[in-house]
Amino acid sequence: MGEANETIPVGVMGLGSIGRLIAGAALSSPELSLVAAIDRAPSLAGRALSQLVPGAPASVTVSCRLEDIAPALKGGVLLHATSSRFDAALPELESAIEAGIHVVSTCEELAFPWLKHPEEADRLDQKAESHGVTVLGTGVNPGFVLDRLVAAAGSVVGKIRKVHAQRVVEVLGRREALQRKVGVGLTEAEFEARVEAGGFGHVGLAESAALCALGLGLDFDELEEEVRPVLAEEEVSGPPRIGQGMVAGLYQQVRGFDEGQEVINLELTIAALVDEAFDHLEIDATPPVRLKVFGGYGGEEATAWAVVNAAARVCRAEPGILTVLELPSGR
Amino acid sequence: MGEANETIPVGVMGLGSIGRLIAGAALSSPELSLVAAIDRAPSLAGRALSQLVPGAPASVTVSCRLEDIAPALKGGVLLHATSSRFDAALPELESAIEAGIHVVSTCEELAFPWLKHPEEADRLDQKAESHGVTVLGTGVNPGFVLDRLVAAAGSVVGKIRKVHAQRVVEVLGRREALQRKVGVGLTEAEFEARVEAGGFGHVGLAESAALCALGLGLDFDELEEEVRPVLAEEEVSGPPRIGQGMVAGLYQQVRGFDEGQEVINLELTIAALVDEAFDHLEIDATPPVRLKVFGGYGGEEATAWAVVNAAARVCRAEPGILTVLELPSGR
């Protein structure tokens, strides 16, 4: 709803494929005015945003530093899409907060930062509160399909014994960054070495599990995460072409246990030539719930709209770090 | 979450089948203490609630009037299940508000009272605000399947062109009040006469349409509602037994139009021997969404839990009339 004729100034930070989609979505939102764009790549500095995002106002050029455009965004919202990792995003989040700018971010760990960064999350929460701004991590995964939608589906049932949610995504035809992220084209050994080295795989599945627990009133004392390659059974003509036996994507699972009993099971497959793309959810409760999203939520576009639709919401929310569970339903 | 060891006092008003389920659900909620029960039926007055709701504390006897137990509920929540109609519920809602008691109600028209009672809704909203209490109409239908869940599913997509949601409920084995409500066993002529006379059919479908519009950012300038009998193609052995050609239930549809264009279509079938019970949702937007709940949400139980799970929420919400769209996700 918002005040009539008063739009909220927003800036996009991080002009990768998701950031550009966010900028495009922001342009078509009647509640928002896109007034700034920031990317640290020197090759983009000073360019007209309209060269990257068709329809962007001619007045918006790409800045390298948030500080340069902070005054125009005060009281508005930074739409932040630079990193999956909380540590990497933190200095940018802090700059925005100190400048009095709300933040909606695709940073996966920010969806529930207390899971892996409890102390820094508390400090960030306090900083946001003291500057009167709200910070939200959202997207489609984490941020919706395996957490917010699960919690919404479980809003009208009794005590929950277990939740099992699955997402299967076709990676062909998706952005290259996603294909790289899930190891498409690697050998099995290369994939395993990356898993071994740490930091490989989809970021945010454990955060989704934590959000499920919070939203559904489940306790867990142990969280197990596993990442495995999905190998191409036959050659995939692509693009990209994937040789037989090479990595076609990943399978990832997080299981939450309460005193040895599995209470949360989230499974994610992002691979080439999946049999069927879908999101599926089963809640063992009274009454039970079984729900399927045919084709699954479209990752990139849904992420961009998750961010843009939340922008007006954060301006009206309590200051501090917000989770997607606290957002009202709707656009 | 709430304060540790501090439970919220709640009372159930209206001890029909739904009210008794609500009382049972409230008993198993660690956040709530069931301290009162009210029903205007003289036959119930003074009886121990435990005779109607197994496990209810021995201290709770059924009162006829809210006034008698209002002091025990001040600052707590009235779980209200007496009527589908706003006009009938209004004096009870006002009494609770004046006594400083929050309300969560299954009153279908209260799910979005501004649709059919805009002035009274505004007055009630102001009254609740001035007494510092919150009033919410919820349930599974309206309150969830055809509105809140629809708005949740549409939270991460762009501009919505149209929404189409369906709910198909098997009426055999459900409570008798529901079977009567949908005309089971009537002749076609009796059914049509009741529709003609007005006030027959499922209450709340139009309110769901209004909530969909609000949650999804859709405008409508016209709302068309239709109620038709579903006739038994062959004899239904029941219970209840339904002769061939007699009414086996109802089909109801609400369509919302914006400048002649259909933007909302909600369909509800509650009948005997349906081919399949389910909830189904299609959102025409970018990205599109198609979602199915296999078997459909279990009506009575889900309604009871919708009420009970919202009880702690209303205590933390802004005073006034709340809609289900404003509730956070989760239990």
XYZ file of C-alpha atoms in Angstrom:
662
model
C 0.000 0.000 0.000
C 2.455 2.775 1.074
C 1.801 6.475 0.688
C 0.228 7.552 -2.572
C 2.641 9.011 -5.125
C 5.622 8.542 -2.857
C 8.098 6.021 -4.128
C 10.973 4.464 -2.216
C 14.473 5.176 -3.554
C 16.415 1.968 -4.167
C 19.900 1.166 -5.400
C 21.209 -2.143 -6.719
C 24.637 -3.335 -5.562
C 26.283 -6.118 -7.529
C 25.444 -6.104 -11.226
C 25.856 -9.794 -12.025
C 22.994 -11.646 -13.668
C 20.851 -11.631 -10.515
C 21.610 -7.972 -9.783
C 20.570 -6.999 -13.308
C 17.324 -8.958 -12.944
C 16.708 -7.196 -9.638
C 17.283 -3.827 -11.299
C 14.856 -4.741 -14.082
C 12.225 -5.874 -11.577
C 12.707 -2.705 -9.509
C 12.102 -0.605 -12.635
C 8.692 -2.183 -13.111
C 7.620 -1.772 -9.483
C 5.318 1.224 -8.966
C 6.443 1.481 -5.327
C 10.161 1.882 -6.059
C 12.432 4.392 -7.825
C 15.739 2.998 -9.017
C 18.177 5.832 -8.323
C 21.573 4.135 -7.979
C 23.709 1.210 -9.118
C 26.948 0.030 -7.567
C 29.479 -2.550 -8.711
C 33.098 -2.859 -7.700
C 34.203 -3.964 -11.192
C 36.315 -1.093 -12.607
C 35.112 -2.023 -16.103
C 31.570 -0.999 -15.189
C 32.379 2.244 -13.350
C 30.809 5.293 -14.905
C 28.798 3.349 -17.479
C 25.138 4.130 -17.947
C 23.065 1.494 -16.149
C 20.768 1.398 -19.189
C 23.588 -0.327 -21.104
C 23.274 -3.259 -18.707
C 19.587 -3.028 -17.798
C 17.305 -1.940 -20.630
C 14.883 0.760 -19.570
C 16.997 2.055 -16.687
C 16.812 5.849 -16.349
C 19.545 7.678 -18.251
C 20.473 9.526 -15.055
C 21.785 6.379 -13.335
C 25.449 5.565 -13.886
C 27.336 2.766 -12.189
C 29.309 3.784 -9.098
C 32.182 1.839 -7.582
C 31.486 2.708 -3.978
C 28.319 2.851 -1.934
C 29.599 6.013 -0.219
C 29.284 7.995 -3.469
C 25.556 7.471 -3.747
C 24.609 6.950 -0.107
C 22.917 10.363 0.360
C 20.433 9.602 -2.446
C 19.520 6.312 -0.748
C 19.092 7.498 2.847
C 15.760 6.142 4.107
C 15.550 3.974 1.002
C 16.692 0.433 0.315
C 19.886 -1.148 -0.944
C 19.103 -4.224 -3.066
C 22.279 -6.177 -2.454
C 23.482 -9.065 -4.637
C 27.232 -9.396 -4.306
C 27.985 -12.528 -2.293
C 26.601 -15.731 -0.793
C 28.836 -15.384 2.255
C 28.026 -13.310 5.305
C 31.689 -12.432 5.946
C 32.106 -11.051 2.443
C 28.861 -9.102 2.573
C 29.357 -7.742 6.095
C 31.406 -4.584 5.324
C 28.916 -3.624 2.607
C 25.963 -4.220 4.908
C 27.617 -2.134 7.618
C 28.275 0.758 5.245
C 24.644 0.797 4.186
C 23.390 0.622 7.767
C 25.681 3.450 8.863
C 24.323 5.556 6.021
C 20.737 4.961 7.195
C 19.833 2.681 4.290
C 17.652 -0.437 4.679
C 19.014 -3.589 3.010
C 17.393 -6.492 1.180
C 20.101 -8.936 0.165
C 20.452 -12.182 -1.753
C 23.367 -13.134 0.548
C 22.400 -16.714 1.343
C 23.947 -16.852 4.801
C 22.105 -13.650 5.728
C 18.803 -15.539 5.429
C 19.552 -16.789 8.942
C 22.951 -15.380 9.938
C 22.792 -16.670 13.509
C 23.374 -20.236 12.303
C 26.996 -19.790 11.241
C 27.845 -16.307 12.539
C 25.929 -15.842 15.784
C 28.082 -13.118 17.309
C 28.513 -11.063 14.153
C 24.786 -11.431 13.489
C 23.944 -10.081 16.928
C 26.306 -7.151 16.400
C 24.814 -6.426 12.977
C 21.309 -6.680 14.413
C 22.193 -4.130 17.099
C 23.859 -1.840 14.589
C 20.803 -1.894 12.342
C 18.555 -1.267 15.315
C 20.605 1.670 16.506
C 20.522 3.234 13.018
C 16.783 2.577 12.668
C 17.088 0.422 9.560
C 16.044 -3.111 8.671
C 18.200 -5.804 7.061
C 16.713 -8.860 5.338
C 18.301 -11.792 3.520
C 15.926 -13.324 0.983
C 15.639 -15.010 -2.388
C 13.999 -18.161 -3.634
C 16.459 -20.614 -2.097
C 17.111 -19.814 0.677
C 14.333 -17.361 1.398
C 11.273 -19.085 0.020
C 10.905 -22.580 -1.408
C 12.650 -24.558 1.329
C 11.821 -22.320 4.287
C 9.244 -19.511 4.035
C 6.838 -21.552 1.895
C 7.380 -24.548 4.196
C 6.590 -22.430 7.254
C 3.537 -20.947 5.510
C 2.296 -24.431 4.600
C 2.763 -25.484 8.227
C 0.894 -22.498 9.674
C -2.421 -24.316 10.113
C -1.436 -27.706 11.491
C -0.712 -29.103 14.940
C 2.607 -30.203 16.430
C 4.969 -31.156 13.630
C 6.803 -34.462 13.813
C 8.920 -34.072 10.681
C 9.269 -31.945 7.574
C 10.703 -33.166 4.297
C 11.177 -30.734 1.424
C 12.817 -31.275 -1.941
C 13.784 -28.981 -4.778
C 14.908 -30.290 -8.156
C 16.258 -27.713 -10.611
C 17.230 -28.171 -14.260
C 20.569 -26.417 -14.716
C 20.714 -26.374 -18.531
C 19.588 -22.999 -19.788
C 20.302 -21.354 -16.434
C 22.973 -18.748 -15.790
C 26.596 -19.873 -16.144
C 27.427 -18.851 -12.583
C 24.934 -21.450 -11.360
C 26.313 -24.136 -13.662
C 29.830 -23.445 -12.360
C 28.581 -23.387 -8.775
C 27.203 -26.913 -9.044
C 30.303 -28.282 -10.763
C 28.928 -28.901 -14.259
C 31.683 -30.394 -16.449
C 34.069 -31.333 -13.631
C 35.378 -34.847 -13.181
C 34.067 -36.719 -10.165
C 37.506 -36.436 -8.545
C 37.636 -32.686 -9.116
C 34.176 -32.343 -7.591
C 35.114 -34.402 -4.546
C 38.336 -32.415 -4.109
C 36.364 -29.170 -4.071
C 33.923 -30.541 -1.521
C 36.900 -31.731 0.538
C 38.511 -28.265 0.336
C 35.328 -26.731 1.760
C 33.145 -23.883 0.609
C 31.832 -25.810 -2.392
C 28.173 -26.498 -2.962
C 24.974 -24.538 -2.598
C 25.109 -21.990 0.216
C 21.969 -21.570 2.264
C 20.481 -25.042 2.651
C 21.468 -25.221 6.315
C 20.044 -21.716 6.814
C 16.772 -22.941 5.278
C 16.752 -25.804 7.777
C 17.211 -23.348 10.634
C 14.349 -21.211 9.308
C 12.132 -24.302 8.973
C 12.846 -25.173 12.582
C 12.044 -21.651 13.744
C 8.869 -21.385 11.666
C 7.544 -24.840 12.445
C 8.440 -24.952 16.128
C 10.976 -27.763 15.701
C 14.121 -28.187 17.763
C 17.319 -29.680 16.415
C 20.551 -30.445 18.233
C 22.463 -31.706 15.205
C 22.595 -30.659 11.553
C 24.197 -32.958 8.977
C 25.037 -31.668 5.513
C 26.128 -33.733 2.541
C 27.117 -32.736 -1.013
C 27.413 -35.355 -3.775
C 27.988 -35.061 -7.518
C 25.289 -36.028 -9.998
C 27.125 -37.773 -12.858
C 26.002 -37.681 -16.493
C 24.749 -41.186 -17.358
C 25.194 -40.348 -21.024
C 26.663 -37.450 -22.912
C 24.644 -34.258 -22.559
C 24.648 -32.262 -25.798
C 24.050 -29.087 -23.785
C 24.882 -26.273 -23.902
C 27.076 -26.791 -22.092
C 28.163 -30.174 -23.471
C 28.853 -32.658 -20.644
C 30.750 -35.879 -21.338
C 29.408 -39.204 -20.102
C 30.508 -39.810 -16.509
C 31.357 -36.163 -15.926
C 29.619 -34.045 -13.308
C 26.188 -32.911 -14.442
C 25.356 -31.102 -11.211
C 25.005 -31.603 -7.496
C 22.794 -33.281 -4.942
C 22.807 -31.731 -1.506
C 21.016 -32.735 1.649
C 20.656 -31.242 5.103
C 19.160 -33.288 7.901
C 18.266 -31.932 11.314
C 18.052 -34.265 14.292
C 16.477 -33.828 17.698
C 17.878 -36.372 20.163
C 18.766 -38.697 17.306
C 15.361 -38.402 15.627
C 15.310 -36.859 12.139
C 12.908 -33.907 12.207
C 14.067 -31.931 9.141
C 15.160 -33.255 5.770
C 15.888 -30.828 2.934
C 17.096 -32.134 -0.414
C 18.333 -30.073 -3.319
C 19.270 -31.328 -6.777
C 20.605 -28.855 -9.336
C 21.675 -30.801 -12.418
C 21.436 -31.221 -16.162
C 18.622 -33.298 -17.665
C 16.715 -33.961 -14.452
C 13.630 -36.129 -15.005
C 11.359 -33.390 -13.713
C 11.914 -30.012 -12.103
C 9.697 -29.472 -9.058
C 9.455 -28.355 -5.452
C 7.874 -30.845 -3.066
C 6.971 -30.638 0.568
C 5.693 -33.101 3.114
C 4.778 -32.178 6.670
C 4.097 -34.996 9.111
C 1.549 -33.441 11.445
C -2.186 -33.397 12.175
C -3.518 -32.762 9.599
C -0.679 -33.887 7.290
C 0.356 -31.735 4.306
C 1.745 -32.802 0.952
C 2.294 -30.088 -1.610
C 4.008 -29.879 -4.981
C 5.004 -26.936 -7.147
C 4.997 -28.214 -10.723
C 8.160 -27.168 -12.565
C 9.451 -25.582 -9.348
C 9.760 -21.855 -8.719
C 11.880 -20.235 -11.444
C 15.093 -19.520 -9.589
C 16.562 -16.309 -11.002
C 13.304 -14.458 -11.657
C 11.716 -15.508 -8.373
C 14.856 -14.389 -6.521
C 14.747 -10.975 -8.177
C 11.063 -10.549 -7.301
C 11.575 -11.841 -3.763
C 14.062 -9.005 -3.293
C 11.997 -6.319 -5.017
C 8.709 -7.300 -3.349
C 10.395 -7.185 0.068
C 11.849 -3.705 -0.454
C 8.737 -1.780 0.567
C 8.173 -4.225 3.435
C 11.523 -3.565 5.125
C 10.803 0.165 5.199
C 7.754 -0.541 7.364
C 9.349 -3.247 9.556
C 10.950 -3.008 12.985
C 14.641 -2.026 12.793
C 17.206 -4.841 13.053
C 17.761 -8.062 11.147
C 14.511 -9.498 9.846
C 13.961 -13.048 8.607
C 11.642 -13.955 5.742
C 9.379 -15.720 8.246
C 8.342 -12.329 9.586
C 7.255 -10.945 6.213
C 3.512 -10.743 5.608
C 2.063 -12.894 2.804
C 1.824 -11.369 -0.622
C 3.623 -9.054 -2.955
C 8.852 -17.834 21.303
C 7.063 -15.519 23.815
C 8.218 -15.101 27.404
C 9.464 -18.244 29.092
C 6.972 -19.915 31.428
C 4.317 -17.299 30.752
C 1.291 -18.651 28.990
C -1.507 -16.687 27.389
C -4.978 -17.164 28.895
C -7.530 -18.152 26.255
C -11.239 -18.901 26.278
C -13.278 -20.702 23.654
C -16.654 -19.250 22.682
C -19.031 -21.489 20.750
C -18.745 -25.170 21.620
C -19.909 -26.722 18.356
C -17.689 -29.240 16.606
C -15.149 -26.612 15.518
C -15.132 -24.918 18.931
C -14.446 -28.242 20.632
C -11.573 -28.941 18.228
C -10.194 -25.470 18.959
C -10.403 -26.173 22.691
C -8.586 -29.480 22.202
C -5.864 -27.825 20.120
C -5.486 -25.013 22.671
C -4.975 -27.622 25.393
C -1.982 -29.050 23.550
C -0.356 -25.677 22.860
C 2.484 -24.906 25.271
C 1.932 -21.169 24.733
C -1.707 -21.101 25.815
C -3.722 -21.797 28.973
C -7.363 -22.663 28.412
C -9.148 -20.891 31.266
C -12.707 -20.363 30.025
C -15.455 -21.752 27.810
C -18.607 -19.964 26.726
C -21.699 -21.210 24.927
C -25.124 -19.649 24.861
C -26.894 -23.053 24.858
C -28.620 -23.347 28.276
C -28.114 -27.117 28.128
C -24.358 -26.627 28.384
C -24.291 -23.969 31.102
C -22.442 -25.053 34.210
C -21.198 -28.320 32.740
C -17.542 -29.239 33.093
C -15.743 -28.508 29.821
C -13.955 -31.841 30.207
C -17.283 -33.576 29.455
C -17.162 -32.015 25.982
C -13.398 -31.764 25.463
C -11.383 -34.618 26.947
C -8.391 -33.405 28.899
C -9.819 -29.966 29.689
C -8.908 -28.784 33.194
C -11.505 -29.691 35.807
C -11.653 -26.045 36.858
C -13.241 -24.904 33.590
C -17.043 -24.973 33.465
C -19.129 -23.665 30.598
C -20.445 -20.131 31.034
C -23.381 -18.609 29.188
C -22.035 -15.089 28.995
C -18.646 -13.673 28.169
C -19.100 -11.068 30.908
C -18.894 -13.749 33.596
C -15.394 -14.827 32.676
C -14.038 -11.629 31.096
C -11.734 -10.706 34.000
C -9.844 -14.006 33.652
C -9.302 -13.325 29.951
C -8.169 -9.685 30.079
C -4.983 -9.397 27.994
C -5.601 -12.908 26.709
C -7.440 -14.184 23.652
C -11.024 -15.187 22.908
C -11.096 -18.076 20.427
C -14.448 -17.378 18.833
C -16.448 -19.916 16.805
C -20.106 -19.013 16.919
C -21.111 -17.682 13.510
C -20.135 -17.256 9.872
C -21.810 -13.857 9.723
C -20.233 -10.600 10.788
C -23.559 -9.125 11.966
C -24.214 -12.073 14.258
C -20.678 -12.077 15.633
C -20.426 -8.305 16.089
C -21.991 -7.930 19.590
C -19.763 -10.749 20.877
C -16.671 -9.222 19.302
C -17.530 -5.836 20.821
C -17.980 -7.315 24.285
C -14.583 -8.977 24.091
C -12.901 -5.816 22.829
C -14.471 -3.691 25.568
C -13.171 -6.174 28.130
C -9.619 -5.821 26.762
C -9.556 -9.301 25.210
C -7.942 -10.049 21.841
C -10.048 -12.133 19.436
C -9.246 -14.861 16.922
C -12.455 -15.913 15.211
C -13.640 -18.448 12.661
C -16.324 -15.951 11.550
C -15.919 -16.200 7.796
C -16.970 -12.657 6.972
C -14.472 -11.341 9.549
C -11.633 -12.668 7.369
C -12.106 -9.456 5.360
C -15.025 -7.573 6.923
C -14.590 -4.492 4.738
C -15.971 -6.373 1.727
C -19.567 -6.635 2.920
C -19.602 -4.416 6.035
C -17.188 -1.555 5.371
C -18.582 0.938 7.882
C -19.082 -1.529 10.716
C -15.606 -2.926 10.018
C -14.061 0.538 10.298
C -15.912 1.141 13.553
C -14.813 -2.227 14.948
C -11.237 -1.544 13.850
C -11.277 1.781 15.707
C -12.837 0.212 18.770
C -10.177 -2.499 18.885
C -7.471 0.087 18.407
C -8.773 2.278 21.188
C -8.899 -0.692 23.559
C -5.427 -1.864 22.527
C -6.540 -5.282 21.312
C -6.281 -7.153 18.021
C -9.090 -8.930 16.161
C -8.431 -11.556 13.489
C -10.736 -13.694 11.360
C -9.054 -16.912 10.238
C -9.555 -20.579 9.475
C -8.676 -22.788 6.558
C -11.304 -21.465 4.153
C -11.419 -18.499 4.287
C -8.159 -17.734 6.048
C -5.690 -20.008 4.359
C -6.143 -22.257 1.336
C -7.818 -19.794 -1.025
C -6.195 -16.590 0.226
C -3.241 -16.636 2.623
C -1.548 -19.580 0.903
C -2.287 -17.978 -2.479
C -0.710 -14.704 -1.365
C 2.279 -16.568 0.085
C 2.755 -18.470 -3.179
C 2.618 -15.164 -5.071
C 5.164 -13.404 -2.845
C 8.123 -14.018 -5.143
C 6.749 -13.304 -8.610
C 6.267 -10.200 -10.743
C 3.052 -8.447 -11.716
C 0.193 -10.944 -11.585
C -2.160 -11.194 -14.537
C -4.574 -13.724 -13.054
C -4.976 -16.145 -10.176
C -7.050 -19.315 -10.298
C -7.475 -21.399 -7.167
C -9.630 -24.457 -6.571
C -10.557 -26.467 -3.518
C -12.358 -29.793 -3.737
C -13.557 -31.297 -0.442
C -15.086 -34.711 0.198
C -18.098 -34.131 2.445
C -18.765 -37.747 3.505
C -17.232 -38.342 6.899
C -17.145 -34.628 7.698
C -19.210 -32.925 10.380
C -22.975 -32.886 9.908
C -23.134 -29.097 10.068
C -20.998 -28.983 6.912
C -23.150 -31.573 5.146
C -26.255 -29.525 5.937
C -24.532 -26.302 4.899
C -23.835 -27.636 1.409
C -27.348 -29.055 0.970
C -26.611 -32.782 1.095
C -29.867 -34.737 0.606
C -31.976 -31.828 -0.684
C -33.821 -31.984 -3.990
C -32.451 -29.787 -6.720
C -35.531 -27.546 -6.416
C -35.061 -27.183 -2.651
C -31.419 -26.283 -3.206
C -32.282 -23.672 -5.840
C -34.993 -22.214 -3.610
C -32.498 -21.781 -0.788
C -29.996 -20.112 -3.089
C -32.818 -17.879 -4.360
C -33.803 -16.974 -0.785
C -30.237 -15.808 -0.117
C -27.771 -16.645 2.617
C -27.258 -20.201 1.361
C -23.882 -21.566 0.361
C -20.375 -21.340 1.697
C -19.658 -18.030 3.424
C -16.227 -16.533 2.855
C -15.350 -17.240 -0.755
C -15.830 -13.601 -1.746
C -13.763 -12.559 1.284
C -11.000 -14.901 0.056
C -11.147 -13.180 -3.331
C -10.752 -9.782 -1.664
C -7.765 -11.076 0.331
C -6.210 -12.513 -2.838
C -6.553 -9.132 -4.508
C -4.977 -7.348 -1.552
C -2.137 -9.836 -1.202
C -1.352 -10.135 -4.881
C -1.736 -6.481 -5.821
C -4.760 -7.092 -8.051
C -7.620 -4.658 -8.572
C -11.192 -5.720 -9.195
C -14.229 -3.579 -9.954
C -16.732 -6.441 -10.117
C -17.184 -9.671 -8.163
C -19.521 -12.372 -9.458
C -20.580 -15.247 -7.227
C -22.436 -18.362 -8.261
C -23.709 -21.362 -6.261
C -24.844 -24.564 -8.000
C -25.874 -27.967 -6.668
C -23.758 -31.045 -7.323
C -26.251 -33.853 -7.981
C -25.652 -37.503 -7.121
C -25.179 -39.354 -10.423
C -25.977 -42.594 -8.632
C -27.145 -43.459 -5.157
C -24.554 -42.728 -2.462
C -24.653 -45.348 0.291
C -23.226 -42.783 2.745
C -23.562 -42.103 5.549
C -25.551 -40.096 4.879
C -27.389 -42.010 2.154
C -28.101 -39.776 -0.850
C -30.617 -40.876 -3.487
C -29.733 -40.693 -7.172
C -30.434 -37.200 -8.542
C -30.521 -35.636 -5.079
C -28.082 -32.947 -3.979
C -24.673 -34.397 -3.072
C -23.106 -31.027 -2.295
C -22.326 -27.654 -3.772
C -20.123 -26.013 -6.335
C -19.390 -22.361 -5.765
C -17.380 -19.902 -7.780
C -16.289 -16.309 -7.293
C -14.809 -14.390 -10.181
C -13.222 -10.968 -9.901
C -13.022 -8.696 -12.933
C -10.931 -5.624 -13.622
C -12.396 -3.607 -16.504
C -14.082 -6.716 -17.854
C -10.947 -8.859 -17.590
C -11.113 -11.849 -15.236
C -8.234 -11.538 -12.754
C -9.430 -13.790 -9.909
C -11.205 -17.131 -10.146
C -11.871 -19.147 -6.994
C -13.750 -22.438 -7.205
C -14.986 -24.503 -4.317
C -16.599 -27.939 -4.480
C -17.819 -29.570 -1.280
C -19.640 -32.764 -2.193
C -20.011 -36.487 -1.657
C -17.848 -38.904 -3.632
C -15.648 -36.327 -5.369
C -13.108 -37.910 -7.715
C -10.224 -36.456 -5.748
C -9.941 -34.033 -2.853
C -7.252 -31.395 -3.435
C -6.316 -27.731 -3.329
C -4.891 -26.315 -6.548
C -3.472 -22.947 -7.424
C -2.312 -21.316 -10.614
C -0.768 -17.860 -10.782
C -0.263 -16.312 -14.199
C 2.812 -14.153 -13.676
C 6.559 -14.123 -14.340
C 7.612 -16.674 -13.235
C 4.335 -18.638 -13.322
C 3.305 -20.797 -10.351
C 1.287 -24.013 -10.299
C 0.877 -25.738 -6.991
C -1.211 -28.595 -5.658
C -1.964 -29.811 -2.151
C -2.670 -33.534 -2.438
C -5.806 -34.479 -0.534
C -6.357 -30.815 0.326
C -5.912 -29.278 3.753
C -8.041 -31.148 6.312
C -10.794 -28.599 6.962
C -11.865 -28.952 10.588
C -8.464 -29.730 12.081
C -6.652 -27.116 10.012
C -9.235 -24.510 11.026
C -8.759 -25.321 14.703
C -4.980 -25.046 14.383
C -5.201 -21.874 12.297
C -7.070 -20.305 15.237
C -4.825 -21.699 17.954
C -1.555 -20.928 16.140
C -2.695 -17.332 15.588
C -3.577 -16.756 19.248
C -0.061 -15.901 20.392
C 0.450 -13.808 17.234
C -2.449 -11.451 17.876
C -1.080 -10.648 21.321
C 2.068 -9.303 19.653
C 0.349 -7.529 16.741
C -0.701 -3.909 16.311
C -4.147 -3.218 17.784
C -7.093 -3.150 15.381
C -8.494 -5.631 12.879
C -5.759 -7.798 11.402
C -6.026 -9.907 8.266
C -4.332 -13.270 7.822
C -2.089 -11.697 5.173
C -0.291 -9.798 7.935
C 0.542 -12.895 9.979
C 4.139 -14.088 9.810
C 4.782 -17.529 8.296
C 4.834 -20.495 10.601
C 3.160 -21.882 13.669
